[in-house]
Amino acid sequence: MRLDKYLSNAGSGSRKYVKQHIRKGSVEVEDIVIKDPKFDVPADAAVKLGGERIILESGIYFMLNKPRSVITSTESGRTKTVMDLIDHPQKGDLFPVGRLDKDTTGLLVITDDGKLSHELLTPKNKIGKTYIATLRDEIDASDISKLEAGIPLKDFTASPASAKKLADNVVELTITEGKFHQVKRMFQYLGNEVDGLKRIAFHTLNLDETLDEGGYRRLTDKEIDMLKK
Ligand code: URA
């Protein structure tokens, strides 16, 4: 990574600000003064600014309570993205684990940990994702049985889900795949329609209900350890 990017990503200031310091000779890499902002910092090199060690953070884990109307993307465009909600100097290294539809709310993990993301998303690990689905029509016992048996969809048959009726038209559903619009399509198959969808759990992680929609917090060490298991 370029030296100026390294320093600004580590929160030392804007690119312009850190470039001035680099050119002034206040930055050392492995105890050698480097005056070129484009200098390529080797992995694990000791970088100092004004004699103080600057360390890039790695292993960053956030839980976001995704609001409606923001898209799960790292590409900034006209529509607000989940990344626009995050304030962190190394935001450019972060990405959401998986995807929620624009109108889905709830738990989304944002991290820089590609390995964990892969482990959580690979179908072979059958990671559970729990949603509260609010439906247009009332749900009955036969719908629950069908969800628990596995719903045939166009491109695949959903594995048996765990389904609990919470109210006439509210179901708590846990699925182990994460196909495009999967929950909505499962209820469509039953002749119903999802009016509201909120993810409340992902593997061992439960949505922190004290987070307002759009709010986020760091995962605790315990939550990170559990998620990695
Ligand atoms: N299933 C859906 O249909 N939408 C989501 O956002 C997540 C799961």
mmCIF file with all atom_site columns, N, CA, C and O in Angstrom, residues 5-34:
data_model
loop_
_atom_site.group_PDB
_atom_site.id
_atom_site.type_symbol
_atom_site.label_atom_id
_atom_site.label_alt_id
_atom_site.label_comp_id
_atom_site.label_asym_id
_atom_site.label_entity_id
_atom_site.label_seq_id
_atom_site.pdbx_PDB_ins_code
_atom_site.Cartn_x
_atom_site.Cartn_y
_atom_site.Cartn_z
_atom_site.occupancy
_atom_site.B_iso_or_equiv
_atom_site.pdbx_formal_charge
_atom_site.auth_seq_id
_atom_site.auth_comp_id
_atom_site.auth_asym_id
_atom_site.auth_atom_id
_atom_site.pdbx_PDB_model_num
ATOM 1   N N  . LYS A 1 5  ? -1.424 6.594  1.567  1.00 0.00 ? 5  LYS A N  1
ATOM 2   C CA . LYS A 1 5  ? -2.696 5.905  1.802  1.00 0.00 ? 5  LYS A CA 1
ATOM 3   C C  . LYS A 1 5  ? -2.656 5.185  3.164  1.00 0.00 ? 5  LYS A C  1
ATOM 4   O O  . LYS A 1 5  ? -3.617 5.216  3.932  1.00 0.00 ? 5  LYS A O  1
ATOM 5   N N  . TYR A 1 6  ? -1.517 4.539  3.408  1.00 0.00 ? 6  TYR A N  1
ATOM 6   C CA . TYR A 1 6  ? -1.336 3.820  4.674  1.00 0.00 ? 6  TYR A CA 1
ATOM 7   C C  . TYR A 1 6  ? -1.607 4.761  5.850  1.00 0.00 ? 6  TYR A C  1
ATOM 8   O O  . TYR A 1 6  ? -2.366 4.459  6.761  1.00 0.00 ? 6  TYR A O  1
ATOM 9   N N  . LEU A 1 7  ? -0.955 5.926  5.795  1.00 0.00 ? 7  LEU A N  1
ATOM 10  C CA . LEU A 1 7  ? -1.080 6.864  6.918  1.00 0.00 ? 7  LEU A CA 1
ATOM 11  C C  . LEU A 1 7  ? -2.497 7.432  7.035  1.00 0.00 ? 7  LEU A C  1
ATOM 12  O O  . LEU A 1 7  ? -3.044 7.528  8.133  1.00 0.00 ? 7  LEU A O  1
ATOM 13  N N  . SER A 1 8  ? -3.087 7.780  5.907  1.00 0.00 ? 8  SER A N  1
ATOM 14  C CA . SER A 1 8  ? -4.435 8.348  6.037  1.00 0.00 ? 8  SER A CA 1
ATOM 15  C C  . SER A 1 8  ? -5.433 7.268  6.417  1.00 0.00 ? 8  SER A C  1
ATOM 16  O O  . SER A 1 8  ? -6.340 7.509  7.214  1.00 0.00 ? 8  SER A O  1
ATOM 17  N N  . ASN A 1 9  ? -5.249 6.048  5.903  1.00 0.00 ? 9  ASN A N  1
ATOM 18  C CA . ASN A 1 9  ? -6.138 4.949  6.322  1.00 0.00 ? 9  ASN A CA 1
ATOM 19  C C  . ASN A 1 9  ? -6.012 4.668  7.816  1.00 0.00 ? 9  ASN A C  1
ATOM 20  O O  . ASN A 1 9  ? -6.964 4.242  8.455  1.00 0.00 ? 9  ASN A O  1
ATOM 21  N N  . ALA A 1 10 ? -4.807 4.885  8.339  1.00 0.00 ? 10 ALA A N  1
ATOM 22  C CA . ALA A 1 10 ? -4.606 4.613  9.770  1.00 0.00 ? 10 ALA A CA 1
ATOM 23  C C  . ALA A 1 10 ? -5.122 5.763  10.630 1.00 0.00 ? 10 ALA A C  1
ATOM 24  O O  . ALA A 1 10 ? -4.957 5.747  11.846 1.00 0.00 ? 10 ALA A O  1
ATOM 25  N N  . GLY A 1 11 ? -5.698 6.770  9.988  1.00 0.00 ? 11 GLY A N  1
ATOM 26  C CA . GLY A 1 11 ? -6.322 7.857  10.751 1.00 0.00 ? 11 GLY A CA 1
ATOM 27  C C  . GLY A 1 11 ? -5.369 8.994  11.076 1.00 0.00 ? 11 GLY A C  1
ATOM 28  O O  . GLY A 1 11 ? -5.650 9.813  11.951 1.00 0.00 ? 11 GLY A O  1
ATOM 29  N N  . SER A 1 12 ? -4.223 9.062  10.361 1.00 0.00 ? 12 SER A N  1
ATOM 30  C CA . SER A 1 12 ? -3.250 10.122 10.670 1.00 0.00 ? 12 SER A CA 1
ATOM 31  C C  . SER A 1 12 ? -3.596 11.455 10.032 1.00 0.00 ? 12 SER A C  1
ATOM 32  O O  . SER A 1 12 ? -2.907 12.440 10.270 1.00 0.00 ? 12 SER A O  1
ATOM 33  N N  . GLY A 1 13 ? -4.600 11.490 9.196  1.00 0.00 ? 13 GLY A N  1
ATOM 34  C CA . GLY A 1 13 ? -4.997 12.752 8.563  1.00 0.00 ? 13 GLY A CA 1
ATOM 35  C C  . GLY A 1 13 ? -5.331 12.533 7.100  1.00 0.00 ? 13 GLY A C  1
ATOM 36  O O  . GLY A 1 13 ? -5.185 11.416 6.589  1.00 0.00 ? 13 GLY A O  1
ATOM 37  N N  . SER A 1 14 ? -5.728 13.620 6.444  1.00 0.00 ? 14 SER A N  1
ATOM 38  C CA . SER A 1 14 ? -6.103 13.506 5.025  1.00 0.00 ? 14 SER A CA 1
ATOM 39  C C  . SER A 1 14 ? -4.869 13.164 4.195  1.00 0.00 ? 14 SER A C  1
ATOM 40  O O  . SER A 1 14 ? -3.723 13.322 4.663  1.00 0.00 ? 14 SER A O  1
ATOM 41  N N  . ARG A 1 15 ? -5.095 12.732 2.963  1.00 0.00 ? 15 ARG A N  1
ATOM 42  C CA . ARG A 1 15 ? -3.975 12.424 2.068  1.00 0.00 ? 15 ARG A CA 1
ATOM 43  C C  . ARG A 1 15 ? -3.062 13.640 1.925  1.00 0.00 ? 15 ARG A C  1
ATOM 44  O O  . ARG A 1 15 ? -1.847 13.523 1.952  1.00 0.00 ? 15 ARG A O  1
ATOM 45  N N  . LYS A 1 16 ? -3.707 14.820 1.784  1.00 0.00 ? 16 LYS A N  1
ATOM 46  C CA . LYS A 1 16 ? -2.942 16.066 1.575  1.00 0.00 ? 16 LYS A CA 1
ATOM 47  C C  . LYS A 1 16 ? -2.051 16.338 2.793  1.00 0.00 ? 16 LYS A C  1
ATOM 48  O O  . LYS A 1 16 ? -0.854 16.617 2.665  1.00 0.00 ? 16 LYS A O  1
ATOM 49  N N  . TYR A 1 17 ? -2.659 16.171 3.967  1.00 0.00 ? 17 TYR A N  1
ATOM 50  C CA . TYR A 1 17 ? -1.957 16.438 5.221  1.00 0.00 ? 17 TYR A CA 1
ATOM 51  C C  . TYR A 1 17 ? -0.762 15.484 5.396  1.00 0.00 ? 17 TYR A C  1
ATOM 52  O O  . TYR A 1 17 ? 0.348  15.905 5.704  1.00 0.00 ? 17 TYR A O  1
ATOM 53  N N  . VAL A 1 18 ? -1.011 14.189 5.145  1.00 0.00 ? 18 VAL A N  1
ATOM 54  C CA . VAL A 1 18 ? 0.086  13.237 5.383  1.00 0.00 ? 18 VAL A CA 1
ATOM 55  C C  . VAL A 1 18 ? 1.181  13.396 4.327  1.00 0.00 ? 18 VAL A C  1
ATOM 56  O O  . VAL A 1 18 ? 2.365  13.223 4.630  1.00 0.00 ? 18 VAL A O  1
ATOM 57  N N  . LYS A 1 19 ? 0.800  13.778 3.116  1.00 0.00 ? 19 LYS A N  1
ATOM 58  C CA . LYS A 1 19 ? 1.810  13.995 2.061  1.00 0.00 ? 19 LYS A CA 1
ATOM 59  C C  . LYS A 1 19 ? 2.779  15.097 2.480  1.00 0.00 ? 19 LYS A C  1
ATOM 60  O O  . LYS A 1 19 ? 3.993  14.980 2.268  1.00 0.00 ? 19 LYS A O  1
ATOM 61  N N  . GLN A 1 20 ? 2.227  16.156 3.081  1.00 0.00 ? 20 GLN A N  1
ATOM 62  C CA . GLN A 1 20 ? 3.095  17.256 3.533  1.00 0.00 ? 20 GLN A CA 1
ATOM 63  C C  . GLN A 1 20 ? 4.114  16.736 4.554  1.00 0.00 ? 20 GLN A C  1
ATOM 64  O O  . GLN A 1 20 ? 5.297  17.052 4.476  1.00 0.00 ? 20 GLN A O  1
ATOM 65  N N  . HIS A 1 21 ? 3.632  15.908 5.482  1.00 0.00 ? 21 HIS A N  1
ATOM 66  C CA . HIS A 1 21 ? 4.539  15.354 6.496  1.00 0.00 ? 21 HIS A CA 1
ATOM 67  C C  . HIS A 1 21 ? 5.591  14.442 5.873  1.00 0.00 ? 21 HIS A C  1
ATOM 68  O O  . HIS A 1 21 ? 6.754  14.462 6.272  1.00 0.00 ? 21 HIS A O  1
ATOM 69  N N  . ILE A 1 22 ? 5.162  13.658 4.889  1.00 0.00 ? 22 ILE A N  1
ATOM 70  C CA . ILE A 1 22 ? 6.112  12.740 4.246  1.00 0.00 ? 22 ILE A CA 1
ATOM 71  C C  . ILE A 1 22 ? 7.209  13.580 3.570  1.00 0.00 ? 22 ILE A C  1
ATOM 72  O O  . ILE A 1 22 ? 8.407  13.329 3.749  1.00 0.00 ? 22 ILE A O  1
ATOM 73  N N  . ARG A 1 23 ? 6.794  14.586 2.824  1.00 0.00 ? 23 ARG A N  1
ATOM 74  C CA . ARG A 1 23 ? 7.770  15.406 2.072  1.00 0.00 ? 23 ARG A CA 1
ATOM 75  C C  . ARG A 1 23 ? 8.705  16.171 3.016  1.00 0.00 ? 23 ARG A C  1
ATOM 76  O O  . ARG A 1 23 ? 9.853  16.418 2.689  1.00 0.00 ? 23 ARG A O  1
ATOM 77  N N  . LYS A 1 24 ? 8.174  16.496 4.190  1.00 0.00 ? 24 LYS A N  1
ATOM 78  C CA . LYS A 1 24 ? 9.002  17.222 5.179  1.00 0.00 ? 24 LYS A CA 1
ATOM 79  C C  . LYS A 1 24 ? 10.028 16.302 5.847  1.00 0.00 ? 24 LYS A C  1
ATOM 80  O O  . LYS A 1 24 ? 10.916 16.760 6.559  1.00 0.00 ? 24 LYS A O  1
ATOM 81  N N  . GLY A 1 25 ? 9.878  15.004 5.660  1.00 0.00 ? 25 GLY A N  1
ATOM 82  C CA . GLY A 1 25 ? 10.823 14.053 6.252  1.00 0.00 ? 25 GLY A CA 1
ATOM 83  C C  . GLY A 1 25 ? 10.425 13.585 7.634  1.00 0.00 ? 25 GLY A C  1
ATOM 84  O O  . GLY A 1 25 ? 11.271 13.102 8.400  1.00 0.00 ? 25 GLY A O  1
ATOM 85  N N  . SER A 1 26 ? 9.121  13.690 7.993  1.00 0.00 ? 26 SER A N  1
ATOM 86  C CA . SER A 1 26 ? 8.726  13.230 9.330  1.00 0.00 ? 26 SER A CA 1
ATOM 87  C C  . SER A 1 26 ? 8.272  11.782 9.365  1.00 0.00 ? 26 SER A C  1
ATOM 88  O O  . SER A 1 26 ? 7.806  11.310 10.391 1.00 0.00 ? 26 SER A O  1
ATOM 89  N N  . VAL A 1 27 ? 8.386  11.102 8.221  1.00 0.00 ? 27 VAL A N  1
ATOM 90  C CA . VAL A 1 27 ? 7.886  9.720  8.201  1.00 0.00 ? 27 VAL A CA 1
ATOM 91  C C  . VAL A 1 27 ? 9.031  8.731  7.959  1.00 0.00 ? 27 VAL A C  1
ATOM 92  O O  . VAL A 1 27 ? 9.854  8.926  7.069  1.00 0.00 ? 27 VAL A O  1
ATOM 93  N N  . GLU A 1 28 ? 9.054  7.702  8.789  1.00 0.00 ? 28 GLU A N  1
ATOM 94  C CA . GLU A 1 28 ? 10.081 6.662  8.625  1.00 0.00 ? 28 GLU A CA 1
ATOM 95  C C  . GLU A 1 28 ? 9.418  5.308  8.393  1.00 0.00 ? 28 GLU A C  1
ATOM 96  O O  . GLU A 1 28 ? 8.380  5.014  8.987  1.00 0.00 ? 28 GLU A O  1
ATOM 97  N N  . VAL A 1 29 ? 10.031 4.534  7.518  1.00 0.00 ? 29 VAL A N  1
ATOM 98  C CA . VAL A 1 29 ? 9.608  3.136  7.343  1.00 0.00 ? 29 VAL A CA 1
ATOM 99  C C  . VAL A 1 29 ? 10.829 2.289  7.679  1.00 0.00 ? 29 VAL A C  1
ATOM 100 O O  . VAL A 1 29 ? 11.900 2.479  7.080  1.00 0.00 ? 29 VAL A O  1
ATOM 101 N N  . GLU A 1 30 ? 10.680 1.427  8.643  1.00 0.00 ? 30 GLU A N  1
ATOM 102 C CA . GLU A 1 30 ? 11.798 0.610  9.135  1.00 0.00 ? 30 GLU A CA 1
ATOM 103 C C  . GLU A 1 30 ? 12.998 1.509  9.456  1.00 0.00 ? 30 GLU A C  1
ATOM 104 O O  . GLU A 1 30 ? 14.136 1.238  9.025  1.00 0.00 ? 30 GLU A O  1
ATOM 105 N N  . ASP A 1 31 ? 12.733 2.599  10.145 1.00 0.00 ? 31 ASP A N  1
ATOM 106 C CA . ASP A 1 31 ? 13.753 3.553  10.608 1.00 0.00 ? 31 ASP A CA 1
ATOM 107 C C  . ASP A 1 31 ? 14.484 4.311  9.505  1.00 0.00 ? 31 ASP A C  1
ATOM 108 O O  . ASP A 1 31 ? 15.515 4.931  9.764  1.00 0.00 ? 31 ASP A O  1
ATOM 109 N N  . ILE A 1 32 ? 13.980 4.258  8.281  1.00 0.00 ? 32 ILE A N  1
ATOM 110 C CA . ILE A 1 32 ? 14.583 5.047  7.199  1.00 0.00 ? 32 ILE A CA 1
ATOM 111 C C  . ILE A 1 32 ? 13.585 6.122  6.782  1.00 0.00 ? 32 ILE A C  1
ATOM 112 O O  . ILE A 1 32 ? 12.399 5.822  6.544  1.00 0.00 ? 32 ILE A O  1
ATOM 113 N N  . VAL A 1 33 ? 14.051 7.365  6.729  1.00 0.00 ? 33 VAL A N  1
ATOM 114 C CA . VAL A 1 33 ? 13.155 8.467  6.344  1.00 0.00 ? 33 VAL A CA 1
ATOM 115 C C  . VAL A 1 33 ? 12.769 8.293  4.875  1.00 0.00 ? 33 VAL A C  1
ATOM 116 O O  . VAL A 1 33 ? 13.623 8.092  4.007  1.00 0.00 ? 33 VAL A O  1
ATOM 117 N N  . ILE A 1 34 ? 11.469 8.319  4.631  1.00 0.00 ? 34 ILE A N  1
ATOM 118 C CA . ILE A 1 34 ? 10.958 8.166  3.258  1.00 0.00 ? 34 ILE A CA 1
ATOM 119 C C  . ILE A 1 34 ? 10.214 9.461  2.898  1.00 0.00 ? 34 ILE A C  1
ATOM 120 O O  . ILE A 1 34 ? 9.306  9.868  3.620  1.00 0.00 ? 34 ILE A O  1
#
